[in-house]
Short mmCIF file of C-alpha atoms and ligand atoms in Angstrom, two decimals:
data_model
loop_
_atom_site.label_atom_id
_atom_site.label_comp_id
_atom_site.label_asym_id
_atom_site.label_seq_id
_atom_site.Cartn_x
_atom_site.Cartn_y
_atom_site.Cartn_z
CA MET A 1 0.13 -0.03 0.05
CA ILE A 2 1.33 3.41 -0.90
CA GLN A 3 1.85 5.94 2.11
CA PRO A 4 1.12 9.31 1.46
CA ALA A 5 4.81 11.28 2.55
CA ARG A 6 3.35 13.36 5.40
CA ASN A 7 4.72 16.65 3.66
CA ASP A 8 2.84 15.96 0.67
CA SER A 9 1.17 18.50 -0.48
CA VAL A 10 -0.98 18.89 -4.48
CA ALA A 11 1.62 21.27 -5.69
CA LEU A 12 4.46 18.68 -5.12
CA LEU A 13 1.58 15.73 -6.72
CA ASP A 14 1.68 17.92 -9.62
CA ARG A 15 5.01 18.27 -10.24
CA ASP A 16 5.98 14.65 -9.52
CA MET A 17 3.26 13.96 -12.24
CA ALA A 18 4.30 16.22 -14.46
CA ARG A 19 7.75 14.67 -14.61
CA LYS A 20 5.89 10.92 -15.56
CA ASN A 21 3.79 12.81 -18.36
CA LEU A 22 0.68 12.66 -16.54
CA SER A 23 -1.83 15.32 -15.17
CA GLY A 24 -4.47 16.17 -12.60
CA TYR A 25 -7.34 16.71 -13.87
CA TRP A 26 -8.37 18.81 -10.45
CA ARG A 27 -6.12 21.13 -12.37
CA LEU A 28 -8.90 22.42 -14.92
CA GLY A 29 -10.74 23.80 -11.25
CA MET A 30 -14.76 23.38 -10.75
CA GLU A 31 -15.73 25.74 -13.88
CA GLY A 32 -16.06 22.40 -16.07
CA LEU A 33 -16.62 22.93 -19.95
CA PRO A 34 -18.26 25.93 -21.59
CA PRO A 35 -21.73 25.46 -21.91
CA ASP A 36 -21.42 27.00 -25.83
CA PRO A 37 -18.85 26.09 -28.38
CA MET A 38 -15.91 28.64 -28.11
CA THR A 39 -12.99 29.59 -30.54
CA SER A 40 -10.57 32.08 -30.73
CA VAL A 41 -11.19 32.41 -34.16
CA GLU A 42 -11.69 36.25 -34.15
CA PRO A 43 -14.43 37.59 -36.82
CA CYS A 44 -12.41 39.64 -39.12
CA LEU A 45 -12.39 41.63 -42.47
CA TRP A 46 -9.83 41.92 -45.32
CA LYS A 47 -9.78 45.06 -47.96
CA TRP A 48 -9.53 43.97 -51.54
CA ALA A 49 -7.69 47.02 -52.24
CA ASP A 50 -4.93 46.05 -49.18
CA VAL A 51 -4.68 42.25 -50.77
CA ARG A 52 -4.26 43.25 -54.74
CA GLU A 53 -1.84 46.24 -53.56
CA SER A 54 0.14 43.22 -51.79
CA LEU A 55 -0.27 40.49 -54.84
CA VAL A 56 1.10 43.22 -57.96
CA ARG A 57 4.15 44.10 -55.28
CA ALA A 58 4.64 40.11 -54.90
CA GLY A 59 4.56 40.25 -58.67
CA GLU A 60 7.41 42.50 -59.11
CA LEU A 61 9.51 40.61 -56.30
CA ILE A 62 8.41 36.97 -56.20
CA SER A 63 8.74 34.85 -59.35
CA LEU A 64 7.61 31.26 -59.75
CA GLU A 65 10.90 29.74 -59.94
CA ASN A 66 11.49 30.82 -56.14
CA SER A 67 7.92 30.00 -54.83
CA GLU A 68 5.67 27.63 -55.55
CA ARG A 69 2.82 29.91 -55.47
CA ARG A 70 2.50 33.79 -55.52
CA VAL A 71 -0.29 33.91 -52.76
CA ALA A 72 -1.62 35.96 -50.33
CA ARG A 73 -3.00 34.18 -47.25
CA LEU A 74 -5.55 36.08 -45.16
CA VAL A 75 -4.42 35.57 -41.23
CA ASN A 76 -7.15 35.64 -38.61
CA PRO A 77 -5.74 37.57 -35.75
CA GLY A 78 -7.28 35.15 -33.05
CA LEU A 79 -5.16 32.05 -33.97
CA ASP A 80 -1.54 30.90 -34.04
CA GLN A 81 0.27 33.06 -36.18
CA LYS A 82 2.82 30.76 -37.01
CA TYR A 83 0.51 29.17 -39.44
CA ALA A 84 -0.86 32.40 -40.85
CA PHE A 85 -4.49 30.43 -40.69
CA SER A 86 -8.08 32.36 -41.65
CA SER A 87 -9.79 30.24 -39.48
CA HIS A 88 -9.74 26.83 -37.74
CA THR A 89 -10.73 24.49 -40.57
CA ILE A 90 -10.59 27.31 -43.69
CA GLN A 91 -7.91 28.87 -45.45
CA ILE A 92 -8.76 32.08 -47.51
CA SER A 93 -6.02 33.12 -50.13
CA PHE A 94 -5.86 35.33 -53.15
CA GLN A 95 -3.44 33.81 -56.10
CA TYR A 96 -1.48 36.02 -58.43
CA VAL A 97 -0.60 34.65 -62.21
CA LYS A 98 0.91 37.25 -64.27
CA PRO A 99 0.63 36.50 -68.26
CA GLY A 100 3.08 33.96 -69.65
CA GLU A 101 3.62 32.36 -66.12
CA ASN A 102 2.82 28.64 -64.96
CA ALA A 103 2.61 27.58 -61.37
CA ARG A 104 3.97 23.96 -61.56
CA ALA A 105 2.10 20.88 -61.16
CA HIS A 106 1.45 19.23 -57.83
CA ARG A 107 -0.86 17.33 -55.78
CA HIS A 108 -1.65 17.36 -52.03
CA THR A 109 -3.88 16.05 -49.00
CA PRO A 110 -5.35 19.48 -48.38
CA ALA A 111 -8.64 20.23 -51.00
CA ALA A 112 -8.54 23.58 -52.41
CA LEU A 113 -10.84 25.29 -54.78
CA ARG A 114 -10.55 28.50 -56.75
CA PHE A 115 -13.21 31.43 -57.38
CA VAL A 116 -11.85 34.07 -60.49
CA VAL A 117 -11.88 37.49 -59.30
CA GLU A 118 -10.15 39.31 -61.96
CA GLY A 119 -8.57 38.24 -65.53
CA ASN A 120 -10.05 35.93 -68.34
CA GLY A 121 -8.26 33.28 -69.87
CA ALA A 122 -5.36 31.73 -68.14
CA TYR A 123 -6.76 27.86 -67.04
CA THR A 124 -6.12 25.44 -64.45
CA THR A 125 -5.24 22.23 -65.34
CA VAL A 126 -7.00 19.49 -62.94
CA ASN A 127 -6.09 15.60 -63.34
CA GLY A 128 -6.09 16.61 -67.36
CA GLN A 129 -8.80 18.27 -67.69
CA GLN A 130 -8.49 22.08 -68.79
CA CYS A 131 -10.64 24.86 -67.09
CA VAL A 132 -10.67 27.71 -68.39
CA MET A 133 -10.77 30.40 -66.11
CA GLU A 134 -13.46 33.75 -66.21
CA PRO A 135 -15.00 35.88 -63.24
CA GLY A 136 -17.25 34.22 -61.16
CA ASP A 137 -16.15 30.41 -62.26
CA LEU A 138 -15.46 27.91 -59.32
CA ILE A 139 -12.70 25.32 -59.60
CA LEU A 140 -12.71 22.40 -57.36
CA THR A 141 -8.94 20.80 -56.91
CA PRO A 142 -10.20 18.06 -54.55
CA LYS A 143 -7.86 16.19 -52.49
CA LEU A 144 -4.89 14.62 -54.55
CA THR A 145 -5.82 15.79 -57.66
CA TRP A 146 -2.73 17.01 -59.85
CA HIS A 147 -3.16 20.71 -60.52
CA ASP A 148 -1.43 23.62 -61.99
CA HIS A 149 -2.16 26.84 -63.73
CA SER A 150 -1.15 28.79 -66.95
CA ASN A 151 -1.92 32.22 -68.21
CA ASP A 152 -1.08 31.92 -71.55
CA SER A 153 -3.45 35.06 -71.62
CA SER A 154 -2.41 38.28 -72.34
CA GLU A 155 -3.83 39.64 -69.05
CA PRO A 156 -2.63 38.91 -65.11
CA MET A 157 -5.50 36.29 -63.41
CA LEU A 158 -6.40 37.10 -59.99
CA TRP A 159 -8.08 34.27 -57.96
CA LEU A 160 -9.74 33.42 -54.71
CA ASP A 161 -7.95 29.76 -53.17
CA GLY A 162 -10.12 28.06 -50.65
CA LEU A 163 -8.58 25.50 -48.84
CA ASP A 164 -9.41 22.84 -45.55
CA PHE A 165 -5.19 22.79 -44.90
CA PRO A 166 -6.07 24.33 -41.28
CA LEU A 167 -8.03 20.97 -40.80
CA VAL A 168 -6.01 18.63 -42.75
CA GLN A 169 -3.14 20.05 -40.51
CA ALA A 170 -5.01 19.70 -37.20
CA LEU A 171 -5.37 16.17 -38.21
CA HIS A 172 -1.80 16.08 -38.78
CA GLN A 173 -2.39 14.26 -42.68
CA VAL A 174 -0.53 17.20 -44.75
CA MET A 175 1.61 16.02 -47.50
CA GLN A 176 2.53 17.50 -51.02
CA GLU A 177 3.96 15.87 -54.37
CA ARG A 178 5.27 17.41 -57.38
CA TYR A 179 4.41 16.41 -60.55
CA SER A 180 7.50 14.49 -62.48
CA GLU A 181 6.52 17.74 -65.57
CA ARG A 182 6.06 21.32 -64.68
CA ARG A 183 2.89 21.23 -66.61
CA GLN A 184 0.92 18.32 -66.54
CA PRO A 185 -0.02 17.38 -70.24
CA ILE A 186 -3.74 18.53 -71.47
CA GLU A 187 -6.36 15.20 -72.36
CA LYS A 188 -9.74 17.57 -72.55
CA SER A 189 -11.57 20.57 -71.29
CA SER A 190 -13.83 20.88 -68.99
CA GLU A 191 -16.27 22.04 -71.39
CA GLU A 192 -16.25 18.65 -72.72
CA VAL A 193 -16.99 17.18 -69.63
CA MET A 194 -20.10 19.66 -68.62
CA ASN A 195 -21.51 18.67 -72.15
CA LYS A 196 -21.81 14.96 -71.27
CA LEU A 197 -22.68 15.23 -67.41
CA ASP A 198 -26.61 15.64 -68.96
CA ARG A 199 -25.76 12.55 -70.39
CA SER A 200 -24.52 10.95 -68.08
CA ILE A 201 -26.48 11.33 -65.14
CA ARG A 202 -29.78 10.45 -67.45
CA HIS A 203 -28.16 7.08 -67.82
CA GLY A 204 -26.69 6.24 -64.79
CA LEU A 205 -23.24 6.38 -66.81
CA PRO A 206 -19.56 6.75 -64.66
CA LEU A 207 -18.85 10.46 -65.13
CA ALA A 208 -15.42 11.64 -65.36
CA ASP A 209 -14.91 14.04 -62.47
CA PHE A 210 -16.22 17.45 -62.68
CA PHE A 211 -14.21 20.40 -61.37
CA HIS A 212 -15.73 23.69 -63.12
CA TYR A 213 -18.84 25.16 -62.60
CA LYS A 214 -18.65 28.06 -64.36
CA TRP A 215 -20.53 31.48 -64.04
CA ARG A 216 -22.31 31.96 -67.06
CA ASP A 217 -24.17 28.73 -65.61
CA THR A 218 -24.63 29.92 -62.32
CA GLU A 219 -25.42 33.74 -62.53
CA PRO A 220 -29.09 32.75 -64.67
CA ALA A 221 -29.60 30.12 -61.85
CA LEU A 222 -29.14 32.78 -59.19
CA ARG A 223 -30.84 35.66 -61.11
CA ALA A 224 -33.79 32.83 -61.80
CA LEU A 225 -34.21 32.50 -57.72
CA THR A 226 -34.87 35.65 -57.59
CA ASN A 227 -38.47 35.89 -59.24
CA SER A 228 -39.70 33.65 -56.19
CA ALA A 229 -39.97 35.11 -52.68
CA ALA A 230 -40.60 31.66 -51.50
CA ALA A 231 -36.95 31.04 -52.76
CA ARG A 232 -35.77 33.46 -50.06
CA ASN A 233 -33.96 32.12 -47.22
CA ARG A 234 -34.24 34.45 -43.94
CA PHE A 235 -30.71 34.23 -43.35
CA ASP A 236 -29.46 34.05 -46.56
CA GLY A 237 -31.42 35.80 -49.13
CA TYR A 238 -31.30 34.35 -52.63
CA LEU A 239 -28.69 31.21 -52.08
CA LEU A 240 -27.60 28.77 -54.08
CA GLU A 241 -25.07 25.82 -53.08
CA PHE A 242 -22.68 24.53 -55.92
CA ARG A 243 -23.52 20.79 -55.53
CA ASN A 244 -21.81 17.46 -56.07
CA PRO A 245 -23.85 16.77 -59.89
CA LEU A 246 -23.46 13.15 -58.94
CA THR A 247 -24.13 12.58 -55.56
CA GLY A 248 -26.34 15.78 -54.84
CA GLY A 249 -24.00 16.33 -51.72
CA PRO A 250 -21.68 19.07 -50.99
CA THR A 251 -19.28 20.53 -52.95
CA MET A 252 -16.21 19.14 -51.44
CA THR A 253 -16.06 16.43 -48.93
CA THR A 254 -14.94 19.43 -45.93
CA ILE A 255 -16.22 22.75 -47.82
CA GLN A 256 -19.52 23.90 -48.75
CA CYS A 257 -19.49 26.58 -51.55
CA ALA A 258 -22.43 29.06 -52.24
CA ILE A 259 -23.69 31.80 -54.22
CA GLN A 260 -26.01 34.18 -52.63
CA LEU A 261 -27.87 37.36 -53.94
CA LEU A 262 -29.03 40.40 -51.60
CA PRO A 263 -31.49 42.69 -53.32
CA ALA A 264 -31.25 46.32 -52.95
CA LYS A 265 -31.79 47.31 -49.41
CA ASP A 266 -31.97 43.88 -48.21
CA GLU A 267 -31.59 42.76 -44.82
CA THR A 268 -31.88 39.37 -43.27
CA GLU A 269 -32.82 37.69 -39.73
CA ALA A 270 -29.86 37.04 -37.17
CA HIS A 271 -28.87 33.34 -36.68
CA ARG A 272 -25.86 31.34 -35.43
CA HIS A 273 -24.35 27.79 -36.20
CA THR A 274 -21.76 25.58 -34.80
CA SER A 275 -19.98 25.88 -38.71
CA THR A 276 -17.76 28.70 -39.77
CA VAL A 277 -18.24 30.61 -42.86
CA ILE A 278 -15.71 32.70 -45.22
CA TYR A 279 -17.16 35.15 -46.97
CA HIS A 280 -15.91 37.05 -50.30
CA ALA A 281 -18.09 40.17 -51.82
CA PHE A 282 -18.38 39.25 -55.86
CA ARG A 283 -20.25 42.05 -56.00
CA GLY A 284 -21.70 45.06 -54.59
CA GLU A 285 -21.51 46.60 -50.86
CA GLY A 286 -23.11 45.74 -48.02
CA THR A 287 -22.68 45.43 -43.96
CA THR A 288 -22.52 42.38 -42.24
CA GLU A 289 -23.34 42.32 -38.31
CA ILE A 290 -21.57 39.45 -36.66
CA GLY A 291 -21.48 39.37 -32.79
CA GLU A 292 -21.64 43.03 -31.75
CA GLN A 293 -19.66 44.35 -34.78
CA ARG A 294 -20.63 45.59 -37.66
CA PHE A 295 -18.00 44.98 -40.71
CA ASP A 296 -18.70 47.13 -43.91
CA TRP A 297 -17.69 45.37 -47.11
CA GLU A 298 -17.34 46.24 -50.61
CA GLN A 299 -16.54 44.32 -54.15
CA GLY A 300 -13.61 41.89 -53.43
CA ASP A 301 -13.30 42.61 -49.79
CA SER A 302 -13.89 38.95 -47.74
CA PHE A 303 -14.34 37.95 -44.00
CA VAL A 304 -15.43 35.51 -41.49
CA VAL A 305 -18.03 34.75 -39.40
CA PRO A 306 -16.61 32.28 -36.88
CA LEU A 307 -18.62 29.47 -35.21
CA TRP A 308 -21.84 30.24 -33.02
CA TYR A 309 -21.41 34.32 -33.80
CA LYS A 310 -24.65 35.68 -34.50
CA HIS A 311 -24.87 36.86 -37.69
CA ARG A 312 -26.99 38.81 -40.81
CA HIS A 313 -26.45 40.80 -43.74
CA LEU A 314 -27.85 43.69 -44.80
CA ASN A 315 -27.44 45.02 -48.82
CA ARG A 316 -26.64 48.85 -48.02
CA SER A 317 -26.92 49.97 -52.14
CA SER A 318 -30.83 51.27 -52.60
CA SER A 319 -30.29 50.26 -56.48
CA ASN A 320 -28.00 47.37 -56.67
CA ASP A 321 -27.81 43.81 -55.88
CA ALA A 322 -25.02 42.34 -53.85
CA ILE A 323 -23.71 39.01 -54.54
CA LEU A 324 -21.49 36.85 -52.09
CA PHE A 325 -19.63 34.06 -52.36
CA SER A 326 -19.05 31.62 -49.76
CA MET A 327 -16.99 28.52 -48.28
CA SER A 328 -18.32 26.79 -44.86
CA ASP A 329 -17.00 23.86 -42.77
CA ALA A 330 -20.29 22.26 -42.72
CA PRO A 331 -20.11 19.07 -44.31
CA ALA A 332 -16.96 18.21 -41.75
CA LEU A 333 -19.53 19.63 -38.96
CA LYS A 334 -22.13 17.33 -40.17
CA ALA A 335 -19.94 14.29 -40.96
CA LEU A 336 -19.38 14.45 -37.12
CA ASP A 337 -22.76 15.33 -35.80
CA LEU A 338 -21.51 18.23 -34.49
CA TYR A 339 -23.59 20.55 -36.61
CA ARG A 340 -26.23 22.46 -34.75
CA GLU A 341 -27.66 25.85 -35.53
CA GLU A 342 -30.66 28.45 -33.74
CA GLU A 343 -32.18 31.66 -34.60
CA ARG A 344 -31.46 34.69 -32.58
FE1 FE2 B 1 -1.92 23.19 -54.85
FE1 FE2 B 2 -25.17 31.82 -41.22
#
């Protein structure tokens, strides 16, 4: 039987346990676990003018021979600055590729997506599929798909990069592999795949991977929604989710992308959810209230709504629609049975 020393103390016990890689639960005190989920991710807005200016300067200073990508990462002040993450699950960055440049082919475990902001005619090749990039296009490079970006056009290209990098990092699963050549060979175009999509679904045929949502398809579908008042969601206005066309499931395993339209002067109601959402103002100007703070945004700005913060959106214009692109980690939370939402 163990006899406690006469002069034993909690401090001594804690110290001795620490030397044996042990820790007493009593060190947490009586407060217990919080009644609501808590995050150190802070509501934050990044101005487009700052992002763009940084990238254009980097265009003069950083070559794609010396850096795998010319990317500006949007950093959340509430997180460990070592990682330069935008949230604890989803990363938002912007990438700049000048005419004649190529960002070399590689693949990695973090899943990524591109939402095109500026320029025309560059392309991303995904597993041999050429996706020509135009503003408003959404291009997916899911986990471990080969991808490279080439700008053979005469204008610079700027696009949003979204990744589940922080989540994959938290799971200690990050890896990257380079392709044997700088560019992968192009086997087909995303247009060919899109043309076969309807037929494939109708006949239950296996479809080549689908990676490319064109703005010329997205915009009319979004505008068509506004013809029906019943289609308006009171928390998000008119919202379209980018679904996997074959499964009807989320855009990617870990990220749900959406595009939403707020008509002139529209104001949504407040709610909150356990998912974190990063927004990019594609068109228009507005305000999003997050917790007790107000964030005024205009075209090109990006902002994050951390989990469980109540939030609502307002279109500040009396004449123009506002359009927001968004990325949410809801699919990951739903897979873990941790998704919850409530009205405020
Ligand atoms: Fe990549
Ligand atoms: Fe929301």
